[in-house]
Tab-separated table of N, CA and C and ligand atoms in Angstrom:
chain	number	residue	atom	x	y	z
A	348	MET	N	-6.256	11.313	13.017
A	348	MET	CA	-6.635	10.621	11.420
A	348	MET	C	-6.593	9.597	11.541
A	349	ARG	N	-7.341	8.796	10.822
A	349	ARG	CA	-7.339	7.226	10.695
A	349	ARG	C	-6.640	6.823	9.572
A	350	ILE	N	-5.703	6.024	9.421
A	350	ILE	CA	-5.080	5.676	8.297
A	350	ILE	C	-5.177	4.152	8.483
A	351	ALA	N	-5.104	3.525	7.219
A	351	ALA	CA	-5.325	1.849	6.917
A	351	ALA	C	-3.844	1.551	6.304
A	352	LEU	N	-3.319	0.811	6.279
A	352	LEU	CA	-2.421	0.031	5.702
A	352	LEU	C	-2.779	-1.202	4.879
A	353	LEU	N	-2.446	-1.462	3.945
A	353	LEU	CA	-3.346	-2.572	3.242
A	353	LEU	C	-2.116	-3.035	2.313
A	354	ASN	N	-1.528	-4.415	2.620
A	354	ASN	CA	-0.654	-5.235	1.790
A	354	ASN	C	-1.259	-6.449	0.955
A	355	GLY	N	-1.155	-6.633	-0.035
A	355	GLY	CA	-1.675	-7.658	-1.209
A	355	GLY	C	-0.913	-9.082	-1.022
A	356	PRO	N	-0.962	-9.992	-2.218
A	356	PRO	CA	-0.508	-11.120	-1.774
A	356	PRO	C	1.134	-11.353	-2.204
A	357	ASN	N	1.465	-12.525	-1.124
A	357	ASN	CA	2.683	-12.710	-0.945
A	357	ASN	C	3.424	-11.871	0.042
A	358	LEU	N	2.758	-10.722	0.325
A	358	LEU	CA	3.542	-9.592	1.294
A	358	LEU	C	3.644	-10.120	2.989
A	359	ASN	N	2.707	-10.922	2.920
A	359	ASN	CA	2.800	-12.202	4.430
A	359	ASN	C	4.147	-12.944	4.528
A	360	LEU	N	4.992	-12.779	3.353
A	360	LEU	CA	6.208	-13.371	3.425
A	360	LEU	C	7.522	-12.830	3.074
A	361	LEU	N	7.230	-11.564	3.502
A	361	LEU	CA	8.458	-10.591	3.737
A	361	LEU	C	9.002	-10.935	4.848
A	362	GLY	N	10.622	-10.606	4.510
A	362	GLY	CA	11.552	-11.305	5.170
A	362	GLY	C	12.146	-12.564	4.509
A	363	VAL	N	11.264	-13.280	4.084
A	363	VAL	CA	11.752	-14.850	3.636
A	363	VAL	C	11.773	-14.572	2.300
A	364	ARG	N	10.594	-13.779	1.460
A	364	ARG	CA	10.823	-13.798	-0.043
A	364	ARG	C	11.693	-12.977	-0.496
A	365	GLU	N	12.524	-13.498	-1.408
A	365	GLU	CA	13.211	-13.082	-2.575
A	365	GLU	C	13.849	-11.601	-1.321
A	366	PRO	N	14.847	-11.969	-0.302
A	366	PRO	CA	15.136	-10.819	0.247
A	366	PRO	C	16.296	-9.601	-0.400
A	367	ALA	N	16.898	-10.444	-1.287
A	367	ALA	CA	17.748	-9.338	-1.991
A	367	ALA	C	16.820	-8.069	-3.054
A	368	VAL	N	15.732	-8.490	-3.188
A	368	VAL	CA	14.169	-7.444	-4.024
A	368	VAL	C	13.799	-6.851	-2.755
A	369	TYR	N	13.192	-7.780	-1.640
A	369	TYR	CA	12.225	-6.976	-0.982
A	369	TYR	C	12.743	-6.605	0.370
A	370	GLY	N	13.854	-7.152	0.503
A	370	GLY	CA	14.622	-6.621	1.844
A	370	GLY	C	14.283	-7.916	3.176
A	371	THR	N	14.786	-7.772	3.935
A	371	THR	CA	14.786	-8.769	5.219
A	371	THR	C	13.509	-8.240	6.569
A	372	ARG	N	13.300	-7.502	6.320
A	372	ARG	CA	12.299	-7.232	7.457
A	372	ARG	C	10.866	-7.755	7.320
A	373	THR	N	10.644	-8.369	8.106
A	373	THR	CA	9.065	-8.850	8.045
A	373	THR	C	8.095	-7.981	7.993
A	374	LEU	N	6.798	-8.411	7.701
A	374	LEU	CA	5.391	-7.308	7.820
A	374	LEU	C	5.316	-7.072	9.036
A	375	ALA	N	5.286	-7.988	9.795
A	375	ALA	CA	4.948	-7.535	11.507
A	375	ALA	C	5.692	-6.522	11.929
A	376	GLU	N	7.028	-6.802	11.533
A	376	GLU	CA	8.119	-5.444	11.954
A	376	GLU	C	7.539	-4.186	11.343
A	377	ILE	N	7.284	-4.458	10.041
A	377	ILE	CA	6.948	-2.902	9.457
A	377	ILE	C	5.615	-2.180	9.696
A	378	GLU	N	5.021	-3.217	9.974
A	378	GLU	CA	3.457	-2.709	10.511
A	378	GLU	C	3.921	-1.968	12.295
A	379	ALA	N	4.397	-3.011	12.770
A	379	ALA	CA	4.828	-2.414	14.311
A	379	ALA	C	5.338	-1.008	14.249
A	380	SER	N	6.645	-0.823	13.295
A	380	SER	CA	7.375	0.395	13.065
A	380	SER	C	6.448	1.419	12.444
A	381	LEU	N	5.580	1.157	11.729
A	381	LEU	CA	4.662	2.307	11.130
A	381	LEU	C	3.597	2.712	12.073
A	382	ALA	N	3.109	2.103	12.938
A	382	ALA	CA	1.930	2.034	13.853
A	382	ALA	C	2.728	2.984	15.159
A	383	GLN	N	4.184	2.948	15.145
A	383	GLN	CA	4.760	3.734	16.126
A	383	GLN	C	4.846	5.333	15.586
A	384	VAL	N	5.464	5.562	14.365
A	384	VAL	CA	5.384	6.727	13.430
A	384	VAL	C	3.870	7.080	13.426
A	385	ALA	N	3.271	6.479	13.488
A	385	ALA	CA	1.897	7.121	13.053
A	385	ALA	C	1.262	7.857	14.568
A	386	GLY	N	1.580	6.973	15.331
A	386	GLY	CA	1.439	7.697	16.912
A	386	GLY	C	1.945	9.070	17.052
A	387	THR	N	3.211	8.972	16.867
A	387	THR	CA	3.764	10.263	16.850
A	387	THR	C	3.150	11.478	15.958
A	388	LEU	N	2.575	10.948	14.551
A	388	LEU	CA	1.826	11.819	13.820
A	388	LEU	C	0.270	12.280	14.565
A	389	GLY	N	-0.107	11.685	15.454
A	389	GLY	CA	-1.321	11.555	16.063
A	389	GLY	C	-2.459	10.744	15.339
A	390	CYS	N	-1.934	10.169	14.779
A	390	CYS	CA	-2.766	9.037	13.541
A	390	CYS	C	-2.929	7.727	14.349
A	391	THR	N	-4.301	6.763	14.161
A	391	THR	CA	-4.308	5.417	14.532
A	391	THR	C	-3.762	4.882	12.905
A	392	LEU	N	-3.438	3.606	13.264
A	392	LEU	CA	-3.229	2.786	12.009
A	392	LEU	C	-3.751	1.389	12.376
A	393	THR	N	-4.309	1.144	10.810
A	393	THR	CA	-4.796	-0.086	11.060
A	393	THR	C	-4.640	-1.089	9.703
A	394	CYS	N	-3.801	-2.112	10.125
A	394	CYS	CA	-2.841	-3.016	9.142
A	394	CYS	C	-3.890	-4.250	8.829
A	395	VAL	N	-3.912	-4.109	7.749
A	395	VAL	CA	-4.787	-5.358	6.815
A	395	VAL	C	-3.676	-6.166	5.807
A	396	GLN	N	-3.501	-7.455	5.767
A	396	GLN	CA	-2.759	-7.829	4.609
A	396	GLN	C	-3.416	-9.204	4.138
A	397	LYS	N	-4.007	-9.418	2.840
A	397	LYS	CA	-4.820	-10.317	2.121
A	397	LYS	C	-4.069	-10.909	0.743
A	398	ASN	N	-4.033	-12.233	0.626
A	398	ASN	CA	-3.735	-12.599	-0.647
A	398	ASN	C	-4.718	-12.792	-1.605
A	399	GLY	N	-5.824	-12.569	-1.227
A	399	GLY	CA	-6.948	-12.340	-2.637
A	399	GLY	C	-7.477	-11.173	-2.981
A	400	GLU	N	-7.530	-11.080	-4.368
A	400	GLU	CA	-8.089	-9.610	-4.679
A	400	GLU	C	-9.550	-9.345	-4.182
A	401	GLY	N	-10.388	-10.507	-4.340
A	401	GLY	CA	-11.584	-10.127	-3.664
A	401	GLY	C	-11.717	-9.911	-2.192
A	402	GLU	N	-10.813	-10.374	-1.366
A	402	GLU	CA	-10.755	-9.967	-0.155
A	402	GLU	C	-10.168	-8.721	-0.028
A	403	LEU	N	-9.262	-8.309	-0.653
A	403	LEU	CA	-8.542	-6.881	-0.779
A	403	LEU	C	-9.792	-5.771	-0.783
A	404	ILE	N	-10.380	-5.916	-1.763
A	404	ILE	CA	-11.750	-5.060	-2.271
A	404	ILE	C	-12.568	-5.153	-1.173
A	405	ASP	N	-12.892	-6.262	-0.380
A	405	ASP	CA	-13.670	-6.159	0.718
A	405	ASP	C	-13.100	-5.602	1.817
A	406	ALA	N	-11.831	-5.578	2.083
A	406	ALA	CA	-11.071	-4.934	2.940
A	406	ALA	C	-11.220	-3.329	3.006
A	407	ILE	N	-10.867	-3.112	1.360
A	407	ILE	CA	-11.262	-1.381	0.988
A	407	ILE	C	-12.478	-1.104	1.160
A	408	HIS	N	-13.639	-1.968	0.693
A	408	HIS	CA	-14.907	-1.369	0.922
A	408	HIS	C	-15.273	-1.052	2.387
A	409	ALA	N	-14.724	-1.866	3.520
A	409	ALA	CA	-14.723	-1.752	4.688
A	409	ALA	C	-14.330	-0.348	5.465
A	410	LEU	N	-13.452	-0.040	4.659
A	410	LEU	CA	-13.111	1.465	5.069
A	410	LEU	C	-13.840	2.584	5.054
A	411	ARG	N	-15.051	2.339	4.361
A	411	ARG	CA	-15.846	3.370	3.963
A	411	ARG	C	-16.612	4.254	5.303
A	412	GLY	N	-16.023	5.358	5.360
A	412	GLY	CA	-16.777	6.080	6.729
A	412	GLY	C	-15.719	5.541	7.846
A	413	GLN	N	-14.629	4.654	7.742
A	413	GLN	CA	-14.039	4.318	9.191
A	413	GLN	C	-12.535	4.721	8.760
A	414	CYS	N	-11.944	5.620	7.730
A	414	CYS	CA	-10.660	6.123	7.429
A	414	CYS	C	-10.867	7.117	6.782
A	415	ASP	N	-9.229	7.861	7.039
A	415	ASP	CA	-9.329	9.032	6.340
A	415	ASP	C	-8.403	9.158	5.295
A	416	GLY	N	-7.423	7.751	4.934
A	416	GLY	CA	-6.764	7.888	4.029
A	416	GLY	C	-6.058	6.298	4.055
A	417	ALA	N	-5.242	5.854	2.931
A	417	ALA	CA	-5.023	4.270	3.063
A	417	ALA	C	-3.504	4.583	2.120
A	418	ILE	N	-2.837	3.794	2.644
A	418	ILE	CA	-1.146	3.142	2.034
A	418	ILE	C	-1.721	1.572	1.805
A	419	ILE	N	-1.218	1.576	0.118
A	419	ILE	CA	-1.406	-0.104	-0.212
A	419	ILE	C	-0.471	-0.325	-1.064
A	420	ASN	N	0.430	-1.522	-0.952
A	420	ASN	CA	1.155	-2.371	-1.743
A	420	ASN	C	0.114	-3.443	-1.561
A	421	ALA	N	-0.101	-3.233	-3.367
A	421	ALA	CA	-1.076	-4.206	-3.683
A	421	ALA	C	-0.393	-5.723	-4.436
A	422	GLY	N	0.804	-5.595	-4.347
A	422	GLY	CA	1.870	-6.419	-4.906
A	422	GLY	C	1.292	-6.646	-6.421
A	423	ALA	N	1.435	-7.956	-7.011
A	423	ALA	CA	1.138	-7.858	-8.236
A	423	ALA	C	0.013	-7.775	-8.819
A	424	TYR	N	-1.040	-7.644	-7.659
A	424	TYR	CA	-2.305	-7.133	-8.330
A	424	TYR	C	-2.599	-5.602	-8.681
A	425	SER	N	-1.323	-5.095	-8.391
A	425	SER	CA	-1.157	-3.476	-8.804
A	425	SER	C	-0.947	-3.275	-10.252
A	426	HIS	N	-0.329	-4.415	-11.069
A	426	HIS	CA	-0.363	-4.339	-12.215
A	426	HIS	C	-1.505	-4.713	-13.067
A	427	THR	N	-2.400	-5.429	-12.452
A	427	THR	CA	-3.880	-6.053	-12.984
A	427	THR	C	-4.926	-5.428	-12.848
A	428	SER	N	-4.830	-4.970	-11.669
A	428	SER	CA	-6.397	-4.855	-10.862
A	428	SER	C	-7.003	-3.309	-10.959
A	429	LEU	N	-8.006	-3.173	-12.056
A	429	LEU	CA	-8.766	-2.062	-11.893
A	429	LEU	C	-9.740	-1.799	-11.059
A	430	ALA	N	-10.372	-2.957	-10.666
A	430	ALA	CA	-11.280	-3.657	-9.712
A	430	ALA	C	-10.691	-2.987	-8.174
A	431	ILE	N	-9.718	-2.958	-8.132
A	431	ILE	CA	-9.052	-2.553	-6.683
A	431	ILE	C	-8.916	-1.085	-6.681
A	432	ARG	N	-8.604	-0.175	-8.040
A	432	ARG	CA	-8.672	1.305	-8.177
A	432	ARG	C	-10.057	1.457	-8.161
A	433	ASP	N	-11.128	0.765	-8.897
A	433	ASP	CA	-12.504	0.935	-8.676
A	433	ASP	C	-12.874	1.093	-6.994
A	434	ALA	N	-12.144	0.008	-6.272
A	434	ALA	CA	-12.971	0.154	-4.827
A	434	ALA	C	-12.378	1.421	-4.092
A	435	PHE	N	-11.421	1.932	-4.441
A	435	PHE	CA	-10.797	3.100	-3.737
A	435	PHE	C	-11.787	4.059	-4.176
A	436	SER	N	-12.190	4.026	-5.628
A	436	SER	CA	-13.153	5.081	-5.928
A	436	SER	C	-14.479	5.085	-5.060
A	437	SER	N	-15.211	3.954	-5.053
A	437	SER	CA	-15.952	3.720	-4.487
A	437	SER	C	-16.564	4.014	-3.598
A	438	VAL	N	-15.305	4.062	-2.337
A	438	VAL	CA	-15.742	4.608	-1.214
A	438	VAL	C	-14.914	5.821	-0.796
A	439	SER	N	-14.788	6.413	-1.577
A	439	SER	CA	-13.968	7.971	-1.670
A	439	SER	C	-12.777	7.690	-0.472
A	440	VAL	N	-12.117	6.848	-0.525
A	440	VAL	CA	-10.932	6.935	0.290
A	440	VAL	C	-9.471	7.328	-0.309
A	441	PRO	N	-8.825	8.343	-0.161
A	441	PRO	CA	-7.637	8.641	-0.917
A	441	PRO	C	-6.559	7.555	-0.366
A	442	PHE	N	-5.618	7.285	-1.316
A	442	PHE	CA	-4.676	6.626	-1.280
A	442	PHE	C	-3.316	6.702	-1.895
A	443	VAL	N	-2.147	6.216	-1.087
A	443	VAL	CA	-0.802	5.981	-1.933
A	443	VAL	C	-0.398	4.899	-1.856
A	444	GLU	N	0.240	4.859	-3.062
A	444	GLU	CA	0.441	3.591	-3.751
A	444	GLU	C	1.909	3.231	-3.348
A	445	VAL	N	2.404	1.944	-2.760
A	445	VAL	CA	4.059	2.135	-2.412
A	445	VAL	C	4.563	0.574	-2.981
A	446	HIS	N	5.652	0.505	-3.280
A	446	HIS	CA	6.279	-0.789	-4.023
A	446	HIS	C	7.690	-0.470	-3.006
A	447	LEU	N	7.830	-1.702	-2.477
A	447	LEU	CA	9.389	-2.029	-2.086
A	447	LEU	C	10.279	-1.851	-2.949
A	448	SER	N	10.486	-2.573	-4.227
A	448	SER	CA	11.391	-2.210	-5.106
A	448	SER	C	10.742	-1.404	-6.287
A	449	ASN	N	11.818	-1.203	-7.293
A	449	ASN	CA	11.529	0.028	-8.214
A	449	ASN	C	11.024	-0.554	-9.397
A	450	ILE	N	9.757	-0.966	-9.231
A	450	ILE	CA	9.021	-1.608	-10.542
A	450	ILE	C	9.304	-1.149	-11.952
A	451	TYR	N	9.785	-0.048	-12.097
A	451	TYR	CA	9.946	0.647	-13.405
A	451	TYR	C	11.069	0.270	-13.751
A	452	ALA	N	12.199	-0.381	-12.828
A	452	ALA	CA	13.164	-0.900	-13.005
A	452	ALA	C	13.406	-2.494	-13.361
A	453	ARG	N	12.470	-2.839	-13.517
A	453	ARG	CA	12.098	-4.345	-13.278
A	453	ARG	C	11.523	-4.953	-14.725
A	454	GLU	N	10.828	-6.384	-14.561
A	454	GLU	CA	10.645	-6.666	-16.117
A	454	GLU	C	9.566	-5.940	-16.586
A	455	PRO	N	9.051	-5.862	-17.756
A	455	PRO	CA	8.148	-5.389	-18.404
A	455	PRO	C	6.741	-5.225	-17.759
A	456	GLU	N	6.475	-6.585	-17.597
A	456	GLU	CA	5.165	-6.464	-16.972
A	456	GLU	C	4.659	-6.093	-15.566
A	457	ARG	N	6.125	-5.481	-15.057
A	457	ARG	CA	5.445	-4.929	-13.737
A	457	ARG	C	5.763	-3.530	-14.062
A	458	ARG	N	6.153	-2.828	-14.912
A	458	ARG	CA	6.364	-1.723	-15.077
A	458	ARG	C	4.931	-0.724	-15.546
A	459	HIS	N	3.902	-1.434	-15.249
A	459	HIS	CA	2.796	-0.420	-15.261
A	459	HIS	C	1.625	-0.563	-14.008
A	460	SER	N	1.324	0.378	-13.463
A	460	SER	CA	0.260	0.076	-12.515
A	460	SER	C	-1.028	0.792	-12.765
A	461	MET	N	-1.714	-0.418	-12.653
A	461	MET	CA	-3.795	0.051	-12.791
A	461	MET	C	-3.896	0.998	-11.759
A	462	LEU	N	-3.177	1.064	-10.526
A	462	LEU	CA	-3.675	1.715	-9.391
A	462	LEU	C	-3.170	3.369	-9.423
A	463	ALA	N	-2.332	3.259	-9.983
A	463	ALA	CA	-1.184	4.809	-9.937
A	463	ALA	C	-2.293	5.862	-10.590
A	464	PRO	N	-3.046	5.710	-11.391
A	464	PRO	CA	-4.010	6.845	-11.985
A	464	PRO	C	-5.272	7.407	-10.831
A	465	GLY	N	-5.503	6.286	-9.809
A	465	GLY	CA	-6.482	6.963	-8.892
A	465	GLY	C	-5.506	7.073	-7.519
A	466	ALA	N	-4.160	7.142	-7.631
A	466	ALA	CA	-3.451	7.404	-6.192
A	466	ALA	C	-3.268	8.799	-6.034
A	467	LYS	N	-3.064	9.135	-4.944
A	467	LYS	CA	-2.658	10.681	-4.440
A	467	LYS	C	-1.081	10.678	-4.939
A	468	ALA	N	-0.340	9.460	-4.658
A	468	ALA	CA	0.942	9.692	-4.782
A	468	ALA	C	1.295	8.271	-4.754
A	469	VAL	N	2.569	8.203	-5.482
A	469	VAL	CA	3.155	6.713	-5.747
A	469	VAL	C	4.557	6.860	-5.327
A	470	LEU	N	5.085	5.812	-4.567
A	470	LEU	CA	6.281	5.445	-3.982
A	470	LEU	C	6.914	4.188	-4.378
A	471	VAL	N	8.031	4.453	-4.842
A	471	VAL	CA	8.730	2.699	-5.442
A	471	VAL	C	10.117	3.076	-4.799
A	472	GLY	N	10.610	1.849	-4.710
A	472	GLY	CA	12.193	1.706	-4.731
A	472	GLY	C	12.968	2.106	-3.663
A	473	PHE	N	12.041	2.401	-2.528
A	473	PHE	CA	12.710	2.912	-1.152
A	473	PHE	C	12.974	1.794	-0.066
A	474	GLY	N	12.535	0.551	-0.324
A	474	GLY	CA	12.169	-0.614	0.422
A	474	GLY	C	11.286	-0.259	1.335
A	475	ALA	N	11.352	-0.930	2.726
A	475	ALA	CA	10.283	-0.844	3.559
A	475	ALA	C	10.317	0.755	4.001
A	476	ALA	N	11.218	1.438	3.844
A	476	ALA	CA	11.263	2.916	4.230
A	476	ALA	C	10.164	3.706	3.340
A	477	GLY	N	9.703	3.250	2.348
A	477	GLY	CA	8.736	3.978	1.770
A	477	GLY	C	7.345	3.845	2.419
A	478	TYR	N	7.335	2.925	2.840
A	478	TYR	CA	5.852	2.987	3.819
A	478	TYR	C	5.626	3.966	4.970
A	479	GLU	N	6.940	4.480	5.521
A	479	GLU	CA	6.795	5.431	6.237
A	479	GLU	C	6.835	6.753	5.542
A	480	LEU	N	7.508	6.679	4.607
A	480	LEU	CA	7.495	7.899	3.756
A	480	LEU	C	6.269	8.484	3.005
A	481	ALA	N	5.343	7.170	3.028
A	481	ALA	CA	4.032	7.411	2.276
A	481	ALA	C	3.102	7.957	3.621
A	482	LEU	N	3.556	7.172	4.747
A	482	LEU	CA	2.523	7.886	5.600
A	482	LEU	C	2.967	9.296	6.138
A	483	ARG	N	4.054	9.609	5.863
A	483	ARG	CA	4.203	10.992	6.044
A	483	ARG	C	3.336	11.988	4.936
A	484	GLY	N	3.769	11.567	3.564
A	484	GLY	CA	3.288	12.276	2.547
A	484	GLY	C	1.815	12.421	2.579
A	485	LEU	N	1.156	11.208	3.142
A	485	LEU	CA	-0.512	10.906	3.067
A	485	LEU	C	-0.903	11.711	4.078
A	486	VAL	N	-0.344	11.882	5.358
A	486	VAL	CA	-0.834	12.633	6.526
A	486	VAL	C	-1.011	14.577	6.005
A	487	GLY	N	0.310	14.530	5.349
A	487	GLY	CA	0.641	15.945	5.030
A	487	GLY	C	-0.727	16.311	3.774
A	488	LEU	N	-0.784	15.307	3.286
A	488	LEU	CA	-1.727	15.718	1.972
A	488	LEU	C	-3.183	16.008	2.393
A	489	ILE	N	-3.751	15.102	3.155
A	489	ILE	CA	-4.884	15.191	3.837
A	489	ILE	C	-5.135	16.350	4.818
A	490	GLY	N	-3.727	16.423	5.826
A	490	GLY	CA	-4.107	17.551	6.563
A	490	GLY	C	-4.017	18.780	5.752
A	491	GLY	N	-3.435	18.885	4.690
A	491	GLY	CA	-3.357	20.163	3.933
A	491	GLY	C	-4.514	20.331	3.331
A	492	ALA	N	-5.598	19.073	3.014
A	492	ALA	CA	-6.544	19.391	2.189
A	492	ALA	C	-7.499	19.790	3.298
A	493	ARG	N	-7.513	19.564	4.220
A	493	ARG	CA	-8.348	19.754	5.470
A	493	ARG	C	-8.340	21.207	5.726
A	494	ALA	N	-7.345	21.984	5.934
A	494	ALA	CA	-6.935	23.043	6.377
A	494	ALA	C	-7.304	24.265	5.562
B	1171	DQA	C1	5.797	-5.530	-5.186
B	1171	DQA	C2	6.152	-5.450	-6.900
B	1171	DQA	C3	5.077	-6.312	-7.626
B	1171	DQA	O1	5.538	-6.512	-8.855
B	1171	DQA	C4	5.310	-7.413	-6.706
B	1171	DQA	O2	4.271	-8.471	-7.522
B	1171	DQA	C5	5.270	-7.684	-5.374
B	1171	DQA	C6	5.551	-6.714	-4.563
B	1171	DQA	C7	7.086	-4.539	-4.430
B	1171	DQA	O3	6.550	-4.134	-3.477
B	1171	DQA	O4	7.928	-4.146	-5.021
B	1171	DQA	O5	4.485	-8.306	-4.862
B	1171	DQA	O6	4.426	-4.571	-5.043
C-alpha cells in the first residue's frame, strides 16, 4: 500500500516553532519514525512539505494513480482552503486530517476545518503521535475497503 504524508505551511519549523503547542520533535524525525512504522505495516511512505497552498494542491494532484491514501496536516490552510479539499476529491485519494494541537480547544478561527467534510477521519490533539495513529487508522480503513 502506498501512503503519502503531506505537511503544510510552517510545519517545516516543527521542533523550533512554539514547542509548548506543537512539541519538540522535528518534521524530519516525525517523517523518519513514520516511515519505519509504515514499513512494519507493509506500506511505502512518501513525505512532502510545502508552504504554499498552490504547491500543496500540485502535490496532491501528483498523487493521482500513485498512492492509495494520504495523511495531511495542512496547517492554517485547514481552516480556509476549500481548494485543498477539492484537490483530494479531484484525484480520488482518501485522506486523514491530522493536527498536532487540539484545534477545537484553541482560538475560534482554528475551530473549523474546511478539510474535515472530505476526510475519512480526523485526529487532533495527540501531538506527533497523531501521525502514527492516522497511518494505522488509514491503512485499516483502506485495507477494510479492499477486503
Ligand atoms: C496545526 C493547527 C493549525 O491551526 C496551525 O495553523 C498549524 C498547525 C496543528 O497541527 O495543530 O499550522 O495544523
